[in-house]
């Protein structure tokens, strides 16, 4: 019995020691795991902080390079759509010619001015619609932007200035540059002033539009007094003879009668083929100087037309989609009425 009891106590002591050792080992392992977890957390936080600092420095210094991912050729769907529309507008803008509207009273010299300034032109009935009071010509000449010249009928054939404006309203609204031609042989400026005021009021009431630049031309200056004297060129800033003074006075009077701004100069010309005066020297530069403003007007005109076409295309697509839905609904109703599955 004594031996059995001793053996039992020894076995119990050994088991207790083993359990104590195992508990100590588990506690040590827990401490190691806990220490490792804390170390991993500290390492992860430090790594994130270092990387965030690195990319922040790269970003604000302008040297950010994305590693492993190439975004150079990527575009979002919204950017692709906007890029496509911008490309379409740019293409249309490049192909669209300037629209130059020539206005003036009968026998003021509009046709002679077109021939003298633009040289060879050809009928443009295949480019723009032709009306009873507007004759279009296509201009393609080196040194001058491609343009459509719209030669108009004289005022006298159209009635009052309000009637004149109503006849040319669409042409004025859709042109990029106005060339107003007046004759020095006539002192009647009331119709010209009224028409110009109608144009100004039209664009003043539409701030979303730009008024086309206007180049004013005074023709037949060779027929001012003294009639027999004609010896160009003339220095109008410092007139040396009576003819030069008469031309200068006619230009100043016309600018006053039309209420032109100081920067809107009147260009005096003679359009007789054998004695052209001031066409290449002053009129052509005046028109070319107005081209940048005319290009801006053209851009807005094309943009309005582009948006209008986009609107009608969307409306048409919506109508088609609605028609398809109605057709499907009708087909489903027919099948249901006929008892088809």
Coordinates of C-alpha atoms in Angstrom, one line a residue:
X1 CA 0.0 0.0 0.0
X2 CA 2.8 2.3 0.9
X3 CA 4.5 1.7 -2.4
X4 CA 1.3 2.3 -4.3
X5 CA 0.7 5.6 -2.5
X6 CA 4.2 6.7 -3.1
X7 CA 4.0 5.9 -6.8
X8 CA 0.6 7.7 -7.0
X9 CA 2.0 10.9 -5.4
X10 CA 5.0 10.8 -7.6
X11 CA 2.8 10.4 -10.7
X12 CA 0.7 13.3 -9.5
X13 CA 3.7 15.4 -8.9
X14 CA 5.0 14.7 -12.4
X15 CA 1.6 15.5 -14.0
X16 CA 1.4 18.8 -12.0
X17 CA 4.9 19.7 -13.1
X18 CA 4.1 18.9 -16.8
X19 CA 1.0 21.1 -16.6
X20 CA 2.9 23.9 -15.0
X21 CA 5.5 23.7 -17.7
X22 CA 2.9 23.7 -20.4
X23 CA 1.1 26.7 -18.9
X24 CA 4.4 28.5 -18.8
X25 CA 5.1 27.6 -22.4
X26 CA 1.6 28.8 -23.5
X27 CA 2.0 32.1 -21.6
X28 CA 5.4 32.7 -23.2
X29 CA 4.0 31.9 -26.6
X30 CA 1.2 34.4 -26.0
X31 CA 3.7 37.0 -25.0
X32 CA 5.7 36.3 -28.2
X33 CA 2.6 36.5 -30.4
X34 CA 1.4 39.7 -28.7
X35 CA 4.8 41.2 -29.2
X36 CA 4.9 40.2 -32.8
X37 CA 1.4 41.6 -33.5
X38 CA 2.4 45.0 -31.9
X39 CA 5.6 45.0 -34.0
X40 CA 3.7 44.2 -37.2
X41 CA 1.2 47.0 -36.4
X42 CA 4.1 49.5 -35.8
X43 CA 5.8 48.4 -39.0
X44 CA 2.6 48.7 -41.1
X45 CA 1.9 52.2 -39.7
X46 CA 5.4 53.3 -40.4
X47 CA 5.3 51.9 -43.9
X48 CA 2.1 53.7 -44.7
X49 CA 3.3 57.0 -43.3
X50 CA 6.6 56.8 -45.2
X51 CA 4.8 55.9 -48.5
X52 CA 2.2 58.7 -48.0
X53 CA 5.0 61.2 -47.3
X54 CA 6.9 60.0 -50.4
X55 CA 4.0 60.4 -52.8
X56 CA 3.0 63.7 -51.2
X57 CA 6.4 65.1 -51.9
X58 CA 6.4 63.6 -55.5
X59 CA 2.9 65.1 -56.1
X60 CA 3.5 68.6 -54.9
X61 CA 6.9 68.7 -56.6
X62 CA 5.4 67.8 -60.0
X63 CA 7.4 64.6 -60.4
X64 CA 4.7 62.0 -59.5
X65 CA 5.2 58.8 -61.4
X66 CA 2.6 56.0 -61.0
X67 CA 4.3 52.7 -60.7
X68 CA 3.0 49.5 -62.3
X69 CA -0.1 51.2 -63.7
X70 CA -0.1 53.1 -67.0
X71 CA -2.9 55.7 -67.2
X72 CA -1.5 57.7 -70.1
X73 CA -3.9 56.4 -72.7
X74 CA -6.9 56.1 -70.5
X75 CA -9.9 58.4 -70.8
X76 CA -13.2 58.4 -68.9
X77 CA -16.4 58.0 -71.0
X78 CA -17.3 61.6 -70.2
X79 CA -13.9 62.8 -71.5
X80 CA -14.2 60.7 -74.6
X81 CA -17.6 62.2 -75.4
X82 CA -16.4 65.7 -74.8
X83 CA -13.3 65.1 -76.8
X84 CA -15.4 63.8 -79.7
X85 CA -17.7 66.8 -79.6
X86 CA -14.7 69.2 -79.4
X87 CA -13.1 67.5 -82.4
X88 CA -16.3 67.8 -84.4
X89 CA -16.6 71.5 -83.6
X90 CA -12.9 72.1 -84.5
X91 CA -13.4 70.2 -87.8
X92 CA -16.5 72.1 -88.7
X93 CA -14.9 75.4 -87.7
X94 CA -11.9 74.8 -89.9
X95 CA -14.1 74.0 -92.9
X96 CA -16.6 76.8 -92.4
X97 CA -15.9 79.9 -94.6
X98 CA -16.3 83.4 -93.3
X99 CA -19.7 85.0 -94.3
X100 CA -19.1 88.6 -95.5
X101 CA -22.3 90.6 -96.0
X102 CA -22.0 93.6 -98.4
X103 CA -24.7 96.2 -97.7
X104 CA -25.4 99.5 -99.4
X105 CA -27.8 101.6 -101.4
X106 CA -28.3 101.1 -105.1
X107 CA -25.4 102.2 -107.3
X108 CA -23.2 102.7 -104.3
X109 CA -20.5 100.5 -105.8
X110 CA -21.0 97.2 -104.1
X111 CA -20.4 95.0 -107.1
X112 CA -17.4 97.1 -108.2
X113 CA -16.0 96.8 -104.7
X114 CA -16.4 93.0 -104.7
X115 CA -14.6 92.8 -108.1
X116 CA -11.8 95.2 -107.1
X117 CA -11.2 93.7 -103.6
X118 CA -11.7 90.0 -104.1
X119 CA -10.9 89.6 -107.8
X120 CA -12.1 86.3 -109.2
X121 CA -15.3 84.9 -107.6
X122 CA -17.7 82.3 -108.7
X123 CA -21.3 81.7 -108.1
X124 CA -21.9 80.1 -104.7
X125 CA -25.5 78.9 -105.2
X126 CA -24.3 75.4 -104.4
X127 CA -22.9 76.6 -101.1
X128 CA -25.6 78.8 -99.6
X129 CA -29.3 79.2 -100.4
X130 CA -29.9 81.9 -102.9
X131 CA -32.7 84.5 -102.2
X132 CA -34.3 87.2 -104.3
X133 CA -32.3 89.9 -102.6
X134 CA -29.0 88.2 -101.9
X135 CA -26.4 87.0 -104.5
X136 CA -23.8 84.7 -103.0
X137 CA -20.2 84.3 -104.3
X138 CA -17.5 82.0 -103.2
X139 CA -14.1 83.7 -102.5
X140 CA -11.0 81.6 -102.8
X141 CA -8.0 83.9 -103.0
X142 CA -4.5 83.6 -101.6
X143 CA -3.9 85.9 -98.6
X144 CA -7.6 86.2 -97.8
X145 CA -9.5 83.6 -95.7
X146 CA -11.9 81.5 -97.6
X147 CA -15.2 83.3 -97.6
X148 CA -18.7 83.6 -99.0
X149 CA -19.5 87.1 -100.2
X150 CA -23.2 88.0 -100.0
X151 CA -24.0 90.8 -102.4
X152 CA -27.3 92.4 -101.4
X153 CA -29.9 94.5 -103.3
X154 CA -30.0 98.2 -102.8
X155 CA -32.2 99.8 -100.1
X156 CA -34.5 101.7 -102.5
X157 CA -36.0 98.5 -103.9
X158 CA -37.0 97.3 -100.4
X159 CA -38.9 100.2 -98.8
X160 CA -38.3 101.7 -95.3
X161 CA -35.2 100.9 -93.2
X162 CA -37.3 98.6 -91.1
X163 CA -38.3 96.7 -94.2
X164 CA -34.6 96.6 -95.3
X165 CA -33.6 95.1 -92.0
X166 CA -36.4 92.5 -92.0
X167 CA -35.4 91.4 -95.5
X168 CA -31.8 90.9 -94.4
X169 CA -32.4 89.8 -90.8
X170 CA -31.3 86.2 -91.2
X171 CA -28.3 87.2 -93.4
X172 CA -27.2 89.8 -90.8
X173 CA -27.7 87.3 -87.9
X174 CA -25.7 84.6 -89.7
X175 CA -22.9 86.7 -91.1
X176 CA -19.4 87.2 -89.6
X177 CA -18.4 90.5 -91.2
X178 CA -20.4 93.4 -92.6
X179 CA -19.0 95.7 -95.3
X180 CA -21.2 98.8 -95.5
X181 CA -20.7 100.6 -98.9
X182 CA -21.7 104.3 -99.3
X183 CA -21.2 106.6 -102.2
X184 CA -19.7 110.1 -101.9
X185 CA -22.0 111.3 -104.7
X186 CA -25.0 111.1 -102.3
X187 CA -25.3 113.1 -99.0
X188 CA -28.5 111.2 -97.9
X189 CA -27.4 109.1 -94.9
X190 CA -30.7 108.7 -93.2
X191 CA -31.4 105.2 -94.6
X192 CA -27.8 104.1 -93.9
X193 CA -28.0 105.3 -90.3
X194 CA -31.4 103.8 -89.7
X195 CA -30.3 100.4 -91.0
X196 CA -27.1 100.5 -88.9
X197 CA -29.2 101.4 -85.8
X198 CA -31.5 98.5 -86.5
X199 CA -28.4 96.2 -86.6
X200 CA -27.1 97.6 -83.4
X201 CA -30.4 97.3 -81.6
X202 CA -30.8 93.7 -82.8
X203 CA -27.5 92.6 -81.2
X204 CA -27.9 94.8 -78.1
X205 CA -31.1 92.9 -77.3
X206 CA -29.2 89.6 -77.7
X207 CA -26.2 89.8 -75.4
X208 CA -25.4 86.1 -76.1
X209 CA -24.5 87.1 -79.6
X210 CA -21.6 89.1 -80.9
X211 CA -22.2 91.9 -83.4
X212 CA -20.2 91.3 -86.5
X213 CA -17.4 93.8 -87.1
X214 CA -18.4 96.4 -89.7
X215 CA -16.0 98.0 -92.3
X216 CA -17.4 101.2 -93.8
X217 CA -16.3 102.1 -97.3
X218 CA -16.8 105.5 -99.0
X219 CA -16.8 105.1 -102.8
X220 CA -16.6 107.6 -105.7
X221 CA -14.3 109.9 -103.9
X222 CA -12.8 110.8 -107.2
X223 CA -16.0 112.7 -108.1
X224 CA -15.7 115.1 -105.1
X225 CA -14.8 118.7 -105.9
X226 CA -12.7 119.9 -107.7
X227 CA -14.0 117.4 -110.3
X228 CA -11.2 117.7 -112.7
X229 CA -8.5 117.2 -110.1
X230 CA -7.4 113.6 -109.4
X231 CA -3.8 112.9 -108.5
X232 CA -3.6 110.1 -105.9
X233 CA -2.2 109.1 -103.5
X234 CA -3.5 111.6 -100.9
X235 CA -2.3 112.2 -97.4
X236 CA -5.6 112.7 -95.5
X237 CA -3.9 113.3 -92.2
X238 CA -2.1 116.3 -93.7
X239 CA -4.0 117.3 -96.9
X240 CA -1.9 119.3 -99.3
X241 CA -4.6 120.3 -101.8
X242 CA -8.4 120.9 -102.0
X243 CA -9.1 117.4 -103.3
X244 CA -7.5 115.8 -100.2
X245 CA -9.3 118.2 -97.9
X246 CA -12.6 117.3 -99.6
X247 CA -12.0 113.6 -99.1
X248 CA -11.0 114.1 -95.5
X249 CA -14.1 116.2 -94.8
X250 CA -16.4 113.6 -96.4
X251 CA -14.9 110.8 -94.3
X252 CA -15.3 112.8 -91.1
X253 CA -18.8 113.8 -91.9
X254 CA -19.8 110.2 -92.7
X255 CA -18.3 108.9 -89.5
X256 CA -20.3 111.5 -87.6
X257 CA -23.6 110.8 -89.5
X258 CA -23.3 107.1 -88.8
X259 CA -22.2 107.6 -85.2
X260 CA -19.1 105.4 -85.7
X261 CA -16.7 104.8 -82.8
X262 CA -13.2 106.4 -83.2
X263 CA -11.7 103.0 -84.0
X264 CA -14.2 102.4 -86.8
X265 CA -12.5 104.2 -89.6
X266 CA -14.1 105.0 -92.9
X267 CA -12.1 103.9 -95.9
X268 CA -12.3 106.2 -98.9
X269 CA -11.8 104.4 -102.3
X270 CA -12.0 104.8 -106.0
X271 CA -13.1 101.6 -107.8
X272 CA -12.6 102.5 -111.4
X273 CA -10.5 99.7 -112.9
X274 CA -8.1 102.1 -114.6
X275 CA -7.5 104.2 -111.5
X276 CA -8.0 102.1 -108.4
X277 CA -7.3 104.1 -105.2
X278 CA -6.8 102.9 -101.6
X279 CA -8.1 99.4 -102.2
X280 CA -4.9 97.4 -101.6
X281 CA -3.4 100.2 -99.4
X282 CA -6.2 100.7 -96.9
X283 CA -9.4 98.6 -97.6
X284 CA -7.8 95.2 -97.7
X285 CA -5.8 95.8 -94.5
X286 CA -9.0 97.1 -92.8
X287 CA -10.8 93.9 -93.7
X288 CA -7.9 91.7 -92.6
X289 CA -7.7 93.6 -89.4
X290 CA -11.4 92.8 -88.7
X291 CA -10.9 89.1 -89.5
X292 CA -9.9 88.0 -85.9
X293 CA -13.2 89.5 -84.6
X294 CA -15.0 87.9 -87.5
X295 CA -13.5 84.6 -86.6
X296 CA -14.9 84.8 -83.1
X297 CA -18.3 85.6 -84.5
X298 CA -18.0 82.6 -86.8
X299 CA -17.0 80.3 -83.9
X300 CA -20.1 81.3 -81.9
X301 CA -22.3 80.9 -85.0
X302 CA -20.9 77.4 -85.7
X303 CA -21.3 76.5 -82.0
X304 CA -25.0 77.5 -82.0
X305 CA -25.6 75.5 -85.1
X306 CA -23.7 72.5 -83.7
X307 CA -25.8 72.6 -80.5
X308 CA -29.0 72.9 -82.5
X309 CA -28.1 69.9 -84.5
X310 CA -27.2 68.0 -81.4
X311 CA -30.6 68.9 -79.9
X312 CA -32.5 67.7 -82.9
X313 CA -30.5 64.5 -83.0
X314 CA -31.2 63.7 -79.4
X315 CA -34.9 64.6 -79.9
X316 CA -35.1 62.3 -82.9
X317 CA -33.4 59.5 -81.0
X318 CA -35.8 59.9 -78.1
X319 CA -38.7 59.7 -80.6
X320 CA -37.3 56.5 -82.1
X321 CA -36.9 54.9 -78.7
X322 CA -40.4 55.9 -77.7
X323 CA -41.7 54.4 -81.0
X324 CA -39.9 51.1 -80.3
X325 CA -41.5 51.0 -76.8
X326 CA -44.9 51.7 -78.2
X327 CA -44.4 49.0 -80.9
X328 CA -43.4 46.4 -78.3
X329 CA -46.3 47.3 -76.1
X330 CA -48.7 47.0 -79.0
X331 CA -47.2 43.6 -80.0
X332 CA -47.6 42.4 -76.4
X333 CA -51.2 43.6 -76.3
X334 CA -52.0 41.8 -79.6
X335 CA -50.5 38.6 -78.3
X336 CA -52.3 38.8 -75.0
X337 CA -55.6 39.5 -76.8
X338 CA -55.0 36.5 -79.2
X339 CA -54.3 34.3 -76.2
X340 CA -50.7 33.6 -77.2
X341 CA -48.2 32.8 -74.5

